[in-house]
Amino acid sequence: MANRVLIVNGPNLNMLGSREPEIYGKETLADLQALCEKTAKTLGISVDFRQSNTEGELVGWIQEAGKAHQGILINAAAYTHTSVAIMDALLSVSVPIIEVHLSNIFKREEFRHHSYVSPAAKGVICGLGAHGYVLALEAMAKLLEPR
Ligand code: DQA
């Protein structure tokens, strides 16, 4: 069976397309999902693409991913900078985790420079817009290759 990767998107990412397009780009969340599904197909993996504005729901999905998925790609959005609960959930699962951000969080306000996701992540991709999700999926497919 193909490896299944959970793609977790945090708060306000449902507003992509109309939300600060000069920072986050013109693609909508549906465009991003289509791009991830197309990329996954070429890589021989499958994706389970989700978004929530609720911290507890994100925590529940991460816990579930420890059983139902082989990897997690996460853009925790603003929770990246605030959520110990999301960090603890990520640290509790043993599948590989890749952190993604559309914008370059290090080029922005100081409070965005710290990530609670990074201590649990194998790697981080930021600043490359929607293409960052493609690169993260490529990296994930490589990590999941049988050795
Ligand atoms: C973001 C960066 C975060 O700082 C911000 O709160 C977001 C999106 C990004 O993808 O660039 O909502 O994670």
mmCIF file of N, CA and C in Angstrom, residues 13-143:
data_model
loop_
_atom_site.group_PDB
_atom_site.id
_atom_site.type_symbol
_atom_site.label_atom_id
_atom_site.label_comp_id
_atom_site.label_asym_id
_atom_site.label_seq_id
_atom_site.Cartn_x
_atom_site.Cartn_y
_atom_site.Cartn_z
ATOM 1 N N LEU A 13 -5.391 29.545 7.321
ATOM 2 C CA LEU A 13 -4.928 29.103 6.001
ATOM 3 C C LEU A 13 -6.116 28.802 5.082
ATOM 4 N N ASN A 14 -7.319 28.691 5.656
ATOM 5 C CA ASN A 14 -8.531 28.585 4.819
ATOM 6 C C ASN A 14 -8.802 29.900 4.080
ATOM 7 N N MET A 15 -8.126 30.976 4.507
ATOM 8 C CA MET A 15 -8.322 32.289 3.888
ATOM 9 C C MET A 15 -7.314 32.566 2.770
ATOM 10 N N LEU A 16 -6.475 31.585 2.470
ATOM 11 C CA LEU A 16 -5.467 31.796 1.423
ATOM 12 C C LEU A 16 -6.137 32.250 0.135
ATOM 13 N N GLY A 17 -5.452 33.096 -0.591
ATOM 14 C CA GLY A 17 -6.018 33.641 -1.843
ATOM 15 C C GLY A 17 -6.442 35.076 -1.601
ATOM 16 N N SER A 18 -7.203 35.280 -0.507
ATOM 17 C CA SER A 18 -7.635 36.655 -0.195
ATOM 18 C C SER A 18 -6.863 37.230 0.992
ATOM 19 N N ARG A 19 -6.202 36.362 1.759
ATOM 20 C CA ARG A 19 -5.486 36.805 2.961
ATOM 21 C C ARG A 19 -4.076 37.288 2.596
ATOM 22 N N GLU A 20 -3.800 38.563 2.792
ATOM 23 C CA GLU A 20 -2.475 39.144 2.556
ATOM 24 C C GLU A 20 -1.741 38.454 1.390
ATOM 25 N N PRO A 21 -2.289 38.551 0.183
ATOM 26 C CA PRO A 21 -1.691 37.820 -0.952
ATOM 27 C C PRO A 21 -0.251 38.213 -1.251
ATOM 28 N N GLU A 22 0.130 39.446 -0.844
ATOM 29 C CA GLU A 22 1.522 39.874 -1.075
ATOM 30 C C GLU A 22 2.483 39.056 -0.202
ATOM 31 N N ILE A 23 1.966 38.472 0.871
ATOM 32 C CA ILE A 23 2.806 37.627 1.756
ATOM 33 C C ILE A 23 2.604 36.142 1.443
ATOM 34 N N TYR A 24 1.333 35.740 1.291
ATOM 35 C CA TYR A 24 1.035 34.308 1.198
ATOM 36 C C TYR A 24 0.742 33.810 -0.211
ATOM 37 N N GLY A 25 0.691 34.740 -1.176
ATOM 38 C CA GLY A 25 0.446 34.322 -2.551
ATOM 39 C C GLY A 25 -1.028 34.338 -2.910
ATOM 40 N N LYS A 26 -1.292 34.083 -4.196
ATOM 41 C CA LYS A 26 -2.662 34.178 -4.700
ATOM 42 C C LYS A 26 -3.399 32.841 -4.685
ATOM 43 N N GLU A 27 -2.652 31.757 -4.481
ATOM 44 C CA GLU A 27 -3.291 30.435 -4.484
ATOM 45 C C GLU A 27 -4.233 30.286 -3.300
ATOM 46 N N THR A 28 -5.355 29.633 -3.545
ATOM 47 C CA THR A 28 -6.294 29.330 -2.463
ATOM 48 C C THR A 28 -5.868 28.009 -1.800
ATOM 49 N N LEU A 29 -6.523 27.689 -0.683
ATOM 50 C CA LEU A 29 -6.237 26.413 -0.010
ATOM 51 C C LEU A 29 -6.581 25.246 -0.943
ATOM 52 N N ALA A 30 -7.657 25.408 -1.725
ATOM 53 C CA ALA A 30 -8.048 24.350 -2.670
ATOM 54 C C ALA A 30 -6.971 24.174 -3.745
ATOM 55 N N ASP A 31 -6.366 25.287 -4.184
ATOM 56 C CA ASP A 31 -5.264 25.196 -5.169
ATOM 57 C C ASP A 31 -4.091 24.424 -4.556
ATOM 58 N N LEU A 32 -3.806 24.744 -3.297
ATOM 59 C CA LEU A 32 -2.688 24.098 -2.597
ATOM 60 C C LEU A 32 -2.943 22.596 -2.450
ATOM 61 N N GLN A 33 -4.188 22.263 -2.131
ATOM 62 C CA GLN A 33 -4.555 20.849 -2.002
ATOM 63 C C GLN A 33 -4.380 20.123 -3.337
ATOM 64 N N ALA A 34 -4.840 20.767 -4.423
ATOM 65 C CA ALA A 34 -4.730 20.150 -5.759
ATOM 66 C C ALA A 34 -3.255 19.945 -6.115
ATOM 67 N N LEU A 35 -2.426 20.944 -5.792
ATOM 68 C CA LEU A 35 -0.990 20.851 -6.077
ATOM 69 C C LEU A 35 -0.365 19.687 -5.295
ATOM 70 N N CYS A 36 -0.745 19.557 -4.034
ATOM 71 C CA CYS A 36 -0.191 18.476 -3.201
ATOM 72 C C CYS A 36 -0.652 17.107 -3.714
ATOM 73 N N GLU A 37 -1.913 17.018 -4.114
ATOM 74 C CA GLU A 37 -2.434 15.731 -4.594
ATOM 75 C C GLU A 37 -1.749 15.332 -5.912
ATOM 76 N N LYS A 38 -1.542 16.327 -6.786
ATOM 77 C CA LYS A 38 -0.864 16.067 -8.064
ATOM 78 C C LYS A 38 0.581 15.624 -7.811
ATOM 79 N N THR A 39 1.255 16.330 -6.913
ATOM 80 C CA THR A 39 2.657 16.003 -6.590
ATOM 81 C C THR A 39 2.759 14.610 -5.984
ATOM 82 N N ALA A 40 1.842 14.311 -5.071
ATOM 83 C CA ALA A 40 1.862 13.005 -4.395
ATOM 84 C C ALA A 40 1.754 11.882 -5.422
ATOM 85 N N LYS A 41 0.887 12.075 -6.396
ATOM 86 C CA LYS A 41 0.671 11.063 -7.436
ATOM 87 C C LYS A 41 1.979 10.747 -8.155
ATOM 88 N N THR A 42 2.705 11.802 -8.538
ATOM 89 C CA THR A 42 3.963 11.586 -9.267
ATOM 90 C C THR A 42 5.005 10.902 -8.379
ATOM 91 N N LEU A 43 4.851 11.043 -7.050
ATOM 92 C CA LEU A 43 5.831 10.465 -6.119
ATOM 93 C C LEU A 43 5.409 9.078 -5.630
ATOM 94 N N GLY A 44 4.224 8.645 -6.027
ATOM 95 C CA GLY A 44 3.745 7.323 -5.614
ATOM 96 C C GLY A 44 3.342 7.258 -4.148
ATOM 97 N N ILE A 45 2.936 8.408 -3.589
ATOM 98 C CA ILE A 45 2.434 8.413 -2.213
ATOM 99 C C ILE A 45 1.013 8.982 -2.232
ATOM 100 N N SER A 46 0.321 8.910 -1.102
ATOM 101 C CA SER A 46 -0.992 9.557 -1.073
ATOM 102 C C SER A 46 -1.018 10.574 0.062
ATOM 103 N N VAL A 47 -1.882 11.573 -0.088
ATOM 104 C CA VAL A 47 -1.947 12.625 0.922
ATOM 105 C C VAL A 47 -3.355 12.758 1.487
ATOM 106 N N ASP A 48 -3.386 13.160 2.734
ATOM 107 C CA ASP A 48 -4.637 13.414 3.447
ATOM 108 C C ASP A 48 -4.519 14.885 3.878
ATOM 109 N N PHE A 49 -5.159 15.775 3.124
ATOM 110 C CA PHE A 49 -4.951 17.221 3.257
ATOM 111 C C PHE A 49 -6.039 17.820 4.146
ATOM 112 N N ARG A 50 -5.640 18.446 5.250
ATOM 113 C CA ARG A 50 -6.636 18.990 6.185
ATOM 114 C C ARG A 50 -6.267 20.398 6.652
ATOM 115 N N GLN A 51 -7.297 21.134 7.079
ATOM 116 C CA GLN A 51 -7.085 22.472 7.661
ATOM 117 C C GLN A 51 -8.046 22.651 8.820
ATOM 118 N N SER A 52 -7.556 23.274 9.895
ATOM 119 C CA SER A 52 -8.453 23.614 11.004
ATOM 120 C C SER A 52 -8.010 24.915 11.658
ATOM 121 N N ASN A 53 -8.993 25.635 12.181
ATOM 122 C CA ASN A 53 -8.697 26.863 12.942
ATOM 123 C C ASN A 53 -8.626 26.577 14.436
ATOM 124 N N THR A 54 -8.791 25.307 14.821
ATOM 125 C CA THR A 54 -8.908 24.933 16.229
ATOM 126 C C THR A 54 -7.703 24.120 16.691
ATOM 127 N N GLU A 55 -7.061 24.582 17.744
ATOM 128 C CA GLU A 55 -5.839 23.931 18.239
ATOM 129 C C GLU A 55 -6.082 22.462 18.627
ATOM 130 N N GLY A 56 -7.183 22.214 19.354
ATOM 131 C CA GLY A 56 -7.459 20.850 19.821
ATOM 132 C C GLY A 56 -7.685 19.882 18.676
ATOM 133 N N GLU A 57 -8.316 20.365 17.624
ATOM 134 C CA GLU A 57 -8.555 19.499 16.466
ATOM 135 C C GLU A 57 -7.224 19.136 15.792
ATOM 136 N N LEU A 58 -6.331 20.105 15.713
ATOM 137 C CA LEU A 58 -5.007 19.853 15.122
ATOM 138 C C LEU A 58 -4.258 18.818 15.968
ATOM 139 N N VAL A 59 -4.333 18.953 17.289
ATOM 140 C CA VAL A 59 -3.680 17.997 18.198
ATOM 141 C C VAL A 59 -4.247 16.590 17.972
ATOM 142 N N GLY A 60 -5.565 16.490 17.858
ATOM 143 C CA GLY A 60 -6.212 15.191 17.627
ATOM 144 C C GLY A 60 -5.742 14.554 16.327
ATOM 145 N N TRP A 61 -5.650 15.347 15.283
ATOM 146 C CA TRP A 61 -5.203 14.814 13.977
ATOM 147 C C TRP A 61 -3.770 14.308 14.061
ATOM 148 N N ILE A 62 -2.919 15.060 14.774
ATOM 149 C CA ILE A 62 -1.506 14.650 14.898
ATOM 150 C C ILE A 62 -1.417 13.314 15.641
ATOM 151 N N GLN A 63 -2.187 13.186 16.711
ATOM 152 C CA GLN A 63 -2.184 11.921 17.474
ATOM 153 C C GLN A 63 -2.637 10.758 16.594
ATOM 154 N N GLU A 64 -3.658 11.011 15.800
ATOM 155 C CA GLU A 64 -4.229 10.003 14.897
ATOM 156 C C GLU A 64 -3.198 9.598 13.834
ATOM 157 N N ALA A 65 -2.408 10.585 13.392
ATOM 158 C CA ALA A 65 -1.430 10.326 12.339
ATOM 159 C C ALA A 65 -0.374 9.332 12.770
ATOM 160 N N GLY A 66 -0.112 9.273 14.087
ATOM 161 C CA GLY A 66 0.851 8.289 14.578
ATOM 162 C C GLY A 66 0.437 6.874 14.191
ATOM 163 N N LYS A 67 -0.878 6.652 13.974
ATOM 164 C CA LYS A 67 -1.376 5.307 13.646
ATOM 165 C C LYS A 67 -1.732 5.155 12.166
ATOM 166 N N ALA A 68 -2.333 6.196 11.587
ATOM 167 C CA ALA A 68 -2.914 6.041 10.251
ATOM 168 C C ALA A 68 -2.055 6.562 9.102
ATOM 169 N N HIS A 69 -0.964 7.228 9.406
ATOM 170 C CA HIS A 69 -0.147 7.841 8.354
ATOM 171 C C HIS A 69 1.325 7.510 8.580
ATOM 172 N N GLN A 70 2.109 7.618 7.518
ATOM 173 C CA GLN A 70 3.532 7.292 7.629
ATOM 174 C C GLN A 70 4.389 8.544 7.795
ATOM 175 N N GLY A 71 3.785 9.730 7.622
ATOM 176 C CA GLY A 71 4.543 10.975 7.782
ATOM 177 C C GLY A 71 3.590 12.146 7.950
ATOM 178 N N ILE A 72 4.117 13.243 8.483
ATOM 179 C CA ILE A 72 3.307 14.456 8.671
ATOM 180 C C ILE A 72 4.041 15.651 8.065
ATOM 181 N N LEU A 73 3.301 16.406 7.264
ATOM 182 C CA LEU A 73 3.795 17.688 6.766
ATOM 183 C C LEU A 73 2.907 18.730 7.454
ATOM 184 N N ILE A 74 3.513 19.666 8.141
ATOM 185 C CA ILE A 74 2.686 20.593 8.918
ATOM 186 C C ILE A 74 3.041 22.062 8.717
ATOM 187 N N ASN A 75 2.004 22.845 8.422
ATOM 188 C CA ASN A 75 2.086 24.298 8.500
ATOM 189 C C ASN A 75 1.115 24.678 9.620
ATOM 190 N N ALA A 76 1.651 24.839 10.814
ATOM 191 C CA ALA A 76 0.797 25.115 11.973
ATOM 192 C C ALA A 76 0.367 26.581 12.023
ATOM 193 N N ALA A 77 0.774 27.368 11.008
ATOM 194 C CA ALA A 77 0.412 28.787 10.917
ATOM 195 C C ALA A 77 0.737 29.492 12.239
ATOM 196 N N ALA A 78 -0.172 30.318 12.773
ATOM 197 C CA ALA A 78 0.158 31.098 13.977
ATOM 198 C C ALA A 78 0.453 30.210 15.186
ATOM 199 N N TYR A 79 -0.123 28.996 15.226
ATOM 200 C CA TYR A 79 0.147 28.092 16.352
ATOM 201 C C TYR A 79 1.618 27.657 16.396
ATOM 202 N N THR A 80 2.313 27.802 15.270
ATOM 203 C CA THR A 80 3.752 27.514 15.230
ATOM 204 C C THR A 80 4.471 28.260 16.353
ATOM 205 N N HIS A 81 4.023 29.492 16.569
ATOM 206 C CA HIS A 81 4.749 30.395 17.474
ATOM 207 C C HIS A 81 4.199 30.396 18.899
ATOM 208 N N THR A 82 3.120 29.634 19.127
ATOM 209 C CA THR A 82 2.468 29.706 20.449
ATOM 210 C C THR A 82 2.169 28.354 21.089
ATOM 211 N N SER A 83 2.086 27.289 20.306
ATOM 212 C CA SER A 83 1.435 26.085 20.835
ATOM 213 C C SER A 83 2.368 24.988 21.360
ATOM 214 N N VAL A 84 2.489 24.939 22.680
ATOM 215 C CA VAL A 84 3.217 23.842 23.321
ATOM 216 C C VAL A 84 2.425 22.543 23.119
ATOM 217 N N ALA A 85 1.094 22.642 23.059
ATOM 218 C CA ALA A 85 0.252 21.447 22.874
ATOM 219 C C ALA A 85 0.538 20.785 21.528
ATOM 220 N N ILE A 86 0.708 21.576 20.491
ATOM 221 C CA ILE A 86 1.016 21.005 19.169
ATOM 222 C C ILE A 86 2.428 20.417 19.183
ATOM 223 N N MET A 87 3.369 21.090 19.817
ATOM 224 C CA MET A 87 4.731 20.544 19.917
ATOM 225 C C MET A 87 4.703 19.203 20.650
ATOM 226 N N ASP A 88 4.000 19.137 21.776
ATOM 227 C CA ASP A 88 3.941 17.885 22.539
ATOM 228 C C ASP A 88 3.300 16.768 21.727
ATOM 229 N N ALA A 89 2.244 17.095 20.968
ATOM 230 C CA ALA A 89 1.589 16.080 20.134
ATOM 231 C C ALA A 89 2.566 15.578 19.071
ATOM 232 N N LEU A 90 3.286 16.494 18.446
ATOM 233 C CA LEU A 90 4.251 16.102 17.404
ATOM 234 C C LEU A 90 5.361 15.232 18.001
ATOM 235 N N LEU A 91 5.792 15.579 19.213
ATOM 236 C CA LEU A 91 6.863 14.800 19.859
ATOM 237 C C LEU A 91 6.378 13.421 20.305
ATOM 238 N N SER A 92 5.052 13.252 20.384
ATOM 239 C CA SER A 92 4.514 11.973 20.859
ATOM 240 C C SER A 92 4.358 10.935 19.750
ATOM 241 N N VAL A 93 4.498 11.355 18.497
ATOM 242 C CA VAL A 93 4.350 10.395 17.387
ATOM 243 C C VAL A 93 5.726 10.077 16.805
ATOM 244 N N SER A 94 5.846 8.891 16.205
ATOM 245 C CA SER A 94 7.190 8.493 15.770
ATOM 246 C C SER A 94 7.406 8.632 14.265
ATOM 247 N N VAL A 95 6.395 9.108 13.523
ATOM 248 C CA VAL A 95 6.561 9.264 12.072
ATOM 249 C C VAL A 95 7.368 10.531 11.764
ATOM 250 N N PRO A 96 8.062 10.570 10.601
ATOM 251 C CA PRO A 96 8.811 11.788 10.255
ATOM 252 C C PRO A 96 7.892 12.993 10.029
ATOM 253 N N ILE A 97 8.397 14.164 10.449
ATOM 254 C CA ILE A 97 7.614 15.401 10.376
ATOM 255 C C ILE A 97 8.421 16.448 9.616
ATOM 256 N N ILE A 98 7.779 17.111 8.673
ATOM 257 C CA ILE A 98 8.416 18.237 7.976
ATOM 258 C C ILE A 98 7.557 19.477 8.196
ATOM 259 N N GLU A 99 8.211 20.553 8.613
ATOM 260 C CA GLU A 99 7.538 21.836 8.878
ATOM 261 C C GLU A 99 7.614 22.702 7.624
ATOM 262 N N VAL A 100 6.490 23.290 7.260
ATOM 263 C CA VAL A 100 6.440 24.150 6.066
ATOM 264 C C VAL A 100 5.794 25.491 6.403
ATOM 265 N N HIS A 101 6.300 26.546 5.811
ATOM 266 C CA HIS A 101 5.646 27.860 5.861
ATOM 267 C C HIS A 101 5.712 28.471 4.477
ATOM 268 N N LEU A 102 4.640 29.124 4.101
ATOM 269 C CA LEU A 102 4.606 29.793 2.798
ATOM 270 C C LEU A 102 5.583 30.972 2.788
ATOM 271 N N SER A 103 5.555 31.748 3.869
ATOM 272 C CA SER A 103 6.398 32.944 3.945
ATOM 273 C C SER A 103 7.706 32.606 4.658
ATOM 274 N N ASN A 104 8.684 33.500 4.511
ATOM 275 C CA ASN A 104 9.951 33.342 5.222
ATOM 276 C C ASN A 104 9.781 33.950 6.616
ATOM 277 N N ILE A 105 9.516 33.084 7.574
ATOM 278 C CA ILE A 105 9.183 33.564 8.932
ATOM 279 C C ILE A 105 10.361 34.305 9.581
ATOM 280 N N PHE A 106 11.575 34.068 9.092
ATOM 281 C CA PHE A 106 12.763 34.717 9.680
ATOM 282 C C PHE A 106 12.974 36.132 9.160
ATOM 283 N N LYS A 107 12.245 36.451 8.105
ATOM 284 C CA LYS A 107 12.351 37.781 7.495
ATOM 285 C C LYS A 107 11.248 38.691 8.033
ATOM 286 N N ARG A 108 10.395 38.142 8.898
ATOM 287 C CA ARG A 108 9.207 38.870 9.355
ATOM 288 C C ARG A 108 9.358 39.287 10.824
ATOM 289 N N GLU A 109 8.256 39.581 11.481
ATOM 290 C CA GLU A 109 8.319 40.068 12.864
ATOM 291 C C GLU A 109 9.067 39.070 13.761
ATOM 292 N N GLU A 110 9.705 39.622 14.769
ATOM 293 C CA GLU A 110 10.497 38.831 15.725
ATOM 294 C C GLU A 110 9.709 37.630 16.297
ATOM 295 N N PHE A 111 8.422 37.842 16.629
ATOM 296 C CA PHE A 111 7.668 36.758 17.280
ATOM 297 C C PHE A 111 7.477 35.552 16.366
ATOM 298 N N ARG A 112 7.693 35.746 15.050
ATOM 299 C CA ARG A 112 7.555 34.605 14.123
ATOM 300 C C ARG A 112 8.858 33.818 13.997
ATOM 301 N N HIS A 113 9.928 34.313 14.617
ATOM 302 C CA HIS A 113 11.228 33.646 14.453
ATOM 303 C C HIS A 113 11.331 32.381 15.290
ATOM 304 N N HIS A 114 10.477 32.285 16.324
ATOM 305 C CA HIS A 114 10.526 31.073 17.142
ATOM 306 C C HIS A 114 9.417 30.097 16.730
ATOM 307 N N SER A 115 9.800 28.824 16.603
ATOM 308 C CA SER A 115 8.817 27.802 16.236
ATOM 309 C C SER A 115 8.789 26.695 17.280
ATOM 310 N N TYR A 116 7.574 26.370 17.763
ATOM 311 C CA TYR A 116 7.394 25.222 18.650
ATOM 312 C C TYR A 116 7.308 23.920 17.849
ATOM 313 N N VAL A 117 7.210 24.034 16.534
ATOM 314 C CA VAL A 117 7.125 22.847 15.674
ATOM 315 C C VAL A 117 8.537 22.316 15.378
ATOM 316 N N SER A 118 9.475 23.234 15.194
ATOM 317 C CA SER A 118 10.828 22.839 14.750
ATOM 318 C C SER A 118 11.507 21.770 15.611
ATOM 319 N N PRO A 119 11.381 21.795 16.962
ATOM 320 C CA PRO A 119 12.055 20.754 17.744
ATOM 321 C C PRO A 119 11.587 19.337 17.406
ATOM 322 N N ALA A 120 10.393 19.230 16.795
ATOM 323 C CA ALA A 120 9.864 17.904 16.459
ATOM 324 C C ALA A 120 10.078 17.567 14.980
ATOM 325 N N ALA A 121 10.581 18.534 14.224
ATOM 326 C CA ALA A 121 10.644 18.348 12.764
ATOM 327 C C ALA A 121 12.002 17.835 12.308
ATOM 328 N N LYS A 122 11.939 17.006 11.288
ATOM 329 C CA LYS A 122 13.155 16.519 10.633
ATOM 330 C C LYS A 122 13.798 17.681 9.872
ATOM 331 N N GLY A 123 12.962 18.501 9.238
ATOM 332 C CA GLY A 123 13.458 19.644 8.485
ATOM 333 C C GLY A 123 12.388 20.705 8.341
ATOM 334 N N VAL A 124 12.814 21.882 7.880
ATOM 335 C CA VAL A 124 11.909 23.035 7.750
ATOM 336 C C VAL A 124 12.086 23.660 6.372
ATOM 337 N N ILE A 125 10.966 23.969 5.722
ATOM 338 C CA ILE A 125 11.017 24.683 4.439
ATOM 339 C C ILE A 125 10.160 25.930 4.600
ATOM 340 N N CYS A 126 10.724 27.099 4.344
ATOM 341 C CA CYS A 126 9.907 28.307 4.447
ATOM 342 C C CYS A 126 10.346 29.344 3.427
ATOM 343 N N GLY A 127 9.379 30.180 3.041
ATOM 344 C CA GLY A 127 9.689 31.311 2.166
ATOM 345 C C GLY A 127 9.529 31.035 0.689
ATOM 346 N N LEU A 128 9.130 29.831 0.326
ATOM 347 C CA LEU A 128 9.064 29.486 -1.098
ATOM 348 C C LEU A 128 7.623 29.354 -1.594
ATOM 349 N N GLY A 129 6.681 29.866 -0.807
ATOM 350 C CA GLY A 129 5.275 29.834 -1.219
ATOM 351 C C GLY A 129 4.768 28.407 -1.350
ATOM 352 N N ALA A 130 3.791 28.244 -2.242
ATOM 353 C CA ALA A 130 3.161 26.926 -2.420
ATOM 354 C C ALA A 130 4.178 25.865 -2.846
ATOM 355 N N HIS A 131 5.210 26.290 -3.555
ATOM 356 C CA HIS A 131 6.218 25.332 -4.012
ATOM 357 C C HIS A 131 6.917 24.642 -2.825
ATOM 358 N N GLY A 132 6.913 25.296 -1.674
ATOM 359 C CA GLY A 132 7.491 24.693 -0.471
ATOM 360 C C GLY A 132 6.804 23.378 -0.113
ATOM 361 N N TYR A 133 5.500 23.289 -0.366
ATOM 362 C CA TYR A 133 4.765 22.047 -0.081
ATOM 363 C C TYR A 133 5.231 20.935 -1.034
ATOM 364 N N VAL A 134 5.503 21.313 -2.283
ATOM 365 C CA VAL A 134 5.994 20.335 -3.275
ATOM 366 C C VAL A 134 7.353 19.796 -2.821
ATOM 367 N N LEU A 135 8.233 20.727 -2.419
ATOM 368 C CA LEU A 135 9.574 20.319 -1.983
ATOM 369 C C LEU A 135 9.499 19.448 -0.726
ATOM 370 N N ALA A 136 8.589 19.811 0.167
ATOM 371 C CA ALA A 136 8.436 19.038 1.405
ATOM 372 C C ALA A 136 7.931 17.623 1.095
ATOM 373 N N LEU A 137 7.017 17.508 0.132
ATOM 374 C CA LEU A 137 6.508 16.174 -0.230
ATOM 375 C C LEU A 137 7.603 15.346 -0.888
ATOM 376 N N GLU A 138 8.433 15.994 -1.705
ATOM 377 C CA GLU A 138 9.552 15.266 -2.321
ATOM 378 C C GLU A 138 10.489 14.747 -1.237
ATOM 379 N N ALA A 139 10.783 15.605 -0.269
ATOM 380 C CA ALA A 139 11.679 15.203 0.832
ATOM 381 C C ALA A 139 11.044 14.073 1.642
ATOM 382 N N MET A 140 9.735 14.169 1.865
ATOM 383 C CA MET A 140 9.037 13.133 2.641
ATOM 384 C C MET A 140 9.080 11.798 1.891
ATOM 385 N N ALA A 141 8.838 11.834 0.583
ATOM 386 C CA ALA A 141 8.859 10.591 -0.209
ATOM 387 C C ALA A 141 10.237 9.928 -0.085
ATOM 388 N N LYS A 142 11.280 10.735 -0.096
ATOM 389 C CA LYS A 142 12.650 10.233 0.034
ATOM 390 C C LYS A 142 12.841 9.587 1.418
ATOM 391 N N LEU A 143 12.345 10.282 2.454
ATOM 392 C CA LEU A 143 12.476 9.753 3.819
ATOM 393 C C LEU A 143 11.750 8.417 3.984
#
